[in-house]
mmCIF file of C-alpha atoms in Angstrom:
data_model
loop_
_atom_site.group_PDB
_atom_site.id
_atom_site.type_symbol
_atom_site.label_atom_id
_atom_site.label_comp_id
_atom_site.label_asym_id
_atom_site.label_seq_id
_atom_site.Cartn_x
_atom_site.Cartn_y
_atom_site.Cartn_z
ATOM 1 C CA UNK X 970 -64.054 62.888 151.988
ATOM 2 C CA UNK X 971 -64.156 61.588 155.487
ATOM 3 C CA UNK X 972 -62.544 59.163 157.985
ATOM 4 C CA UNK X 973 -64.631 56.588 159.743
ATOM 5 C CA UNK X 974 -63.413 55.685 163.134
ATOM 6 C CA UNK X 975 -65.145 53.586 165.869
ATOM 7 C CA UNK X 976 -66.250 55.403 169.016
ATOM 8 C CA UNK X 977 -63.738 53.417 171.070
ATOM 9 C CA UNK X 978 -60.831 54.810 168.985
ATOM 10 C CA UNK X 979 -61.326 58.248 170.502
ATOM 11 C CA UNK X 980 -59.517 57.753 173.790
ATOM 12 C CA UNK X 981 -56.518 55.946 172.267
ATOM 13 C CA UNK X 982 -56.011 58.641 169.704
ATOM 14 C CA UNK X 983 -56.076 61.264 172.428
ATOM 15 C CA UNK X 984 -53.551 59.318 174.406
ATOM 16 C CA UNK X 985 -51.246 58.987 171.487
ATOM 17 C CA UNK X 986 -51.415 62.723 170.768
ATOM 18 C CA UNK X 987 -50.687 63.567 174.473
ATOM 19 C CA UNK X 988 -46.980 64.283 173.797
ATOM 20 C CA UNK X 989 -44.931 67.526 174.020
ATOM 21 C CA UNK X 990 -45.115 69.475 170.782
ATOM 22 C CA UNK X 991 -44.167 73.054 169.697
ATOM 23 C CA UNK X 992 -45.336 75.498 167.187
ATOM 24 C CA UNK X 993 -47.329 74.338 164.111
ATOM 25 C CA UNK X 994 -47.583 70.707 165.283
ATOM 26 C CA UNK X 995 -48.901 71.869 168.672
ATOM 27 C CA UNK X 996 -51.515 74.080 167.138
ATOM 28 C CA UNK X 997 -52.761 71.520 164.607
ATOM 29 C CA UNK X 998 -52.765 68.726 167.183
ATOM 30 C CA UNK X 999 -54.875 70.850 169.455
ATOM 31 C CA UNK X 1000 -57.282 71.510 166.631
ATOM 32 C CA UNK X 1001 -57.542 67.824 166.068
ATOM 33 C CA UNK X 1002 -58.007 67.075 169.694
ATOM 34 C CA UNK X 1003 -60.854 69.588 169.769
ATOM 35 C CA UNK X 1004 -62.610 67.399 167.118
ATOM 36 C CA UNK X 1005 -62.046 64.329 169.260
ATOM 37 C CA UNK X 1006 -63.169 66.191 172.466
ATOM 38 C CA UNK X 1007 -66.601 66.838 170.981
ATOM 39 C CA UNK X 1008 -66.963 63.197 170.239
ATOM 40 C CA UNK X 1009 -65.718 62.211 173.698
ATOM 41 C CA UNK X 1010 -68.347 64.450 175.191
ATOM 42 C CA UNK X 1011 -71.029 62.803 173.120
ATOM 43 C CA UNK X 1012 -69.734 59.373 174.390
ATOM 44 C CA UNK X 1013 -69.882 60.422 177.975
ATOM 45 C CA UNK X 1014 -73.388 61.905 177.554
ATOM 46 C CA UNK X 1015 -74.714 58.786 175.954
ATOM 47 C CA UNK X 1016 -73.033 56.602 178.541
ATOM 48 C CA UNK X 1017 -74.683 58.588 181.345
ATOM 49 C CA UNK X 1018 -78.053 58.348 179.611
ATOM 50 C CA UNK X 1019 -77.746 54.654 179.248
ATOM 51 C CA UNK X 1020 -76.842 54.344 182.950
ATOM 52 C CA UNK X 1021 -79.860 56.448 184.024
ATOM 53 C CA UNK X 1022 -82.162 54.295 182.021
ATOM 54 C CA UNK X 1023 -81.158 51.137 183.867
ATOM 55 C CA UNK X 1024 -79.985 52.254 187.351
ATOM 56 C CA UNK X 1025 -81.936 51.814 190.557
ATOM 57 C CA UNK X 1026 -84.170 54.786 191.533
ATOM 58 C CA UNK X 1027 -85.622 55.915 194.822
ATOM 59 C CA UNK X 1028 -89.246 56.640 195.465
ATOM 60 C CA UNK X 1029 -88.975 60.073 193.879
ATOM 61 C CA UNK X 1030 -87.538 58.584 190.652
ATOM 62 C CA UNK X 1031 -83.981 59.871 191.336
ATOM 63 C CA UNK X 1032 -81.016 57.643 190.733
ATOM 64 C CA UNK X 1033 -79.566 55.874 193.723
ATOM 65 C CA UNK X 1034 -75.899 56.454 194.038
ATOM 66 C CA UNK X 1035 -73.361 54.382 196.040
ATOM 67 C CA UNK X 1036 -69.819 55.302 197.075
ATOM 68 C CA UNK X 1037 -67.135 53.492 195.195
ATOM 69 C CA UNK X 1038 -64.662 51.150 196.854
ATOM 70 C CA UNK X 1039 -62.032 53.859 197.047
ATOM 71 C CA UNK X 1040 -64.543 56.094 198.869
ATOM 72 C CA UNK X 1041 -63.946 59.085 196.631
ATOM 73 C CA UNK X 1042 -66.467 58.654 193.942
ATOM 74 C CA UNK X 1043 -70.147 57.925 193.509
ATOM 75 C CA UNK X 1044 -71.702 55.590 191.002
ATOM 76 C CA UNK X 1045 -75.144 54.588 189.912
ATOM 77 C CA UNK X 1046 -76.515 51.472 191.672
ATOM 78 C CA UNK X 1047 -77.221 48.669 189.204
ATOM 79 C CA UNK X 1048 -78.742 45.352 189.607
ATOM 80 C CA UNK X 1049 -76.795 42.524 187.939
ATOM 81 C CA UNK X 1050 -79.471 42.347 185.257
ATOM 82 C CA UNK X 1051 -79.261 46.150 184.717
ATOM 83 C CA UNK X 1052 -75.446 45.972 184.705
ATOM 84 C CA UNK X 1053 -75.555 43.276 181.936
ATOM 85 C CA UNK X 1054 -77.979 45.250 179.924
ATOM 86 C CA UNK X 1055 -75.879 48.401 180.152
ATOM 87 C CA UNK X 1056 -72.746 46.503 179.177
ATOM 88 C CA UNK X 1057 -74.446 45.040 176.180
ATOM 89 C CA UNK X 1058 -75.946 48.405 175.031
ATOM 90 C CA UNK X 1059 -72.731 50.324 175.677
ATOM 91 C CA UNK X 1060 -70.573 47.702 173.849
ATOM 92 C CA UNK X 1061 -72.867 48.200 170.811
ATOM 93 C CA UNK X 1062 -72.650 51.991 171.043
ATOM 94 C CA UNK X 1063 -68.772 52.186 171.242
ATOM 95 C CA UNK X 1064 -68.456 49.978 168.192
ATOM 96 C CA UNK X 1065 -70.534 52.390 166.120
ATOM 97 C CA UNK X 1066 -68.677 54.542 163.649
ATOM 98 C CA UNK X 1067 -68.212 58.255 163.995
ATOM 99 C CA UNK X 1068 -67.352 60.236 160.900
ATOM 100 C CA UNK X 1069 -64.609 62.843 160.813
ATOM 101 C CA UNK X 1070 -65.120 65.019 157.736
ATOM 102 C CA UNK X 1071 -61.983 66.155 155.952
ATOM 103 C CA UNK X 1072 -62.746 69.805 155.241
ATOM 104 C CA UNK X 1073 -60.415 72.563 154.150
ATOM 105 C CA UNK X 1074 -60.628 73.862 157.674
ATOM 106 C CA UNK X 1075 -59.649 70.537 159.222
ATOM 107 C CA UNK X 1076 -57.370 68.935 156.705
ATOM 108 C CA UNK X 1077 -54.072 70.247 158.035
ATOM 109 C CA UNK X 1078 -54.969 69.247 161.557
ATOM 110 C CA UNK X 1079 -55.985 65.766 160.447
ATOM 111 C CA UNK X 1080 -52.783 65.292 158.409
ATOM 112 C CA UNK X 1081 -50.522 66.376 161.328
ATOM 113 C CA UNK X 1082 -52.419 64.028 163.663
ATOM 114 C CA UNK X 1083 -52.099 61.203 161.108
ATOM 115 C CA UNK X 1084 -48.303 61.722 160.876
ATOM 116 C CA UNK X 1085 -47.921 61.902 164.687
ATOM 117 C CA UNK X 1086 -50.075 58.687 165.193
ATOM 118 C CA UNK X 1087 -48.460 56.662 162.438
ATOM 119 C CA UNK X 1088 -44.924 57.546 163.798
ATOM 120 C CA UNK X 1089 -46.000 57.370 167.439
ATOM 121 C CA UNK X 1090 -43.517 56.130 169.989
ATOM 122 C CA UNK X 1091 -45.983 56.163 172.950
ATOM 123 C CA UNK X 1092 -45.899 52.974 174.900
ATOM 124 C CA UNK X 1093 -49.193 51.268 174.655
ATOM 125 C CA UNK X 1094 -49.607 49.319 177.939
ATOM 126 C CA UNK X 1095 -52.305 46.826 176.947
ATOM 127 C CA UNK X 1096 -52.924 44.519 174.115
ATOM 128 C CA UNK X 1097 -56.305 46.158 173.661
ATOM 129 C CA UNK X 1098 -54.723 49.541 173.105
ATOM 130 C CA UNK X 1099 -52.316 47.956 170.594
ATOM 131 C CA UNK X 1100 -55.201 46.486 168.589
ATOM 132 C CA UNK X 1101 -57.012 49.889 168.638
ATOM 133 C CA UNK X 1102 -53.818 51.582 167.488
ATOM 134 C CA UNK X 1103 -53.538 49.262 164.536
ATOM 135 C CA UNK X 1104 -57.147 49.891 163.634
ATOM 136 C CA UNK X 1105 -56.670 53.669 163.839
ATOM 137 C CA UNK X 1106 -53.509 53.369 161.664
ATOM 138 C CA UNK X 1107 -55.463 51.458 159.028
ATOM 139 C CA UNK X 1108 -58.136 54.135 158.899
ATOM 140 C CA UNK X 1109 -55.499 56.773 158.287
ATOM 141 C CA UNK X 1110 -53.493 54.748 155.808
ATOM 142 C CA UNK X 1111 -56.422 53.884 153.671
ATOM 143 C CA UNK X 1112 -57.424 57.494 153.270
ATOM 144 C CA UNK X 1113 -56.020 58.645 149.943
ATOM 145 C CA UNK X 1114 -57.049 62.167 150.396
ATOM 146 C CA UNK X 1115 -54.423 62.811 153.155
ATOM 147 C CA UNK X 1116 -50.921 63.530 151.857
ATOM 148 C CA UNK X 1117 -48.769 62.415 154.726
ATOM 149 C CA UNK X 1118 -46.656 59.380 153.681
ATOM 150 C CA UNK X 1119 -46.889 56.105 155.608
ATOM 151 C CA UNK X 1120 -44.586 55.647 158.583
ATOM 152 C CA UNK X 1121 -41.486 53.662 157.856
ATOM 153 C CA UNK X 1122 -40.388 50.806 160.088
#
């Protein structure tokens, strides 16, 4: 059995689980977050690859970087056309599914995360995060293999 999330669910789930916990819940949440972290790394690597494909390059073929408005970071230089292509490609990528297999070794961690997410009291500060939260809850609620009961209102 497995859970099928969208790539854009990763960060919201991590945010929901970024709460003070102790003992068993802390251990299992950390295990679940490790599963998400590997997916988050894949997302970041793919994002960088996509940016490298479309960014402006110098005569040596190296990406041209510009300093951001805050003056603290650098970002790839993109033409308007390249920015549009990147946004389209990345939007497709983040809506792709990633599969989280429910194995004997991960089931407890997934069940603890499910319970914490369904009963979360974390303030979601944007409508987008609220929509993603609802989608994540639906994924967990429709998985019959997990034994944690649905959260009550």
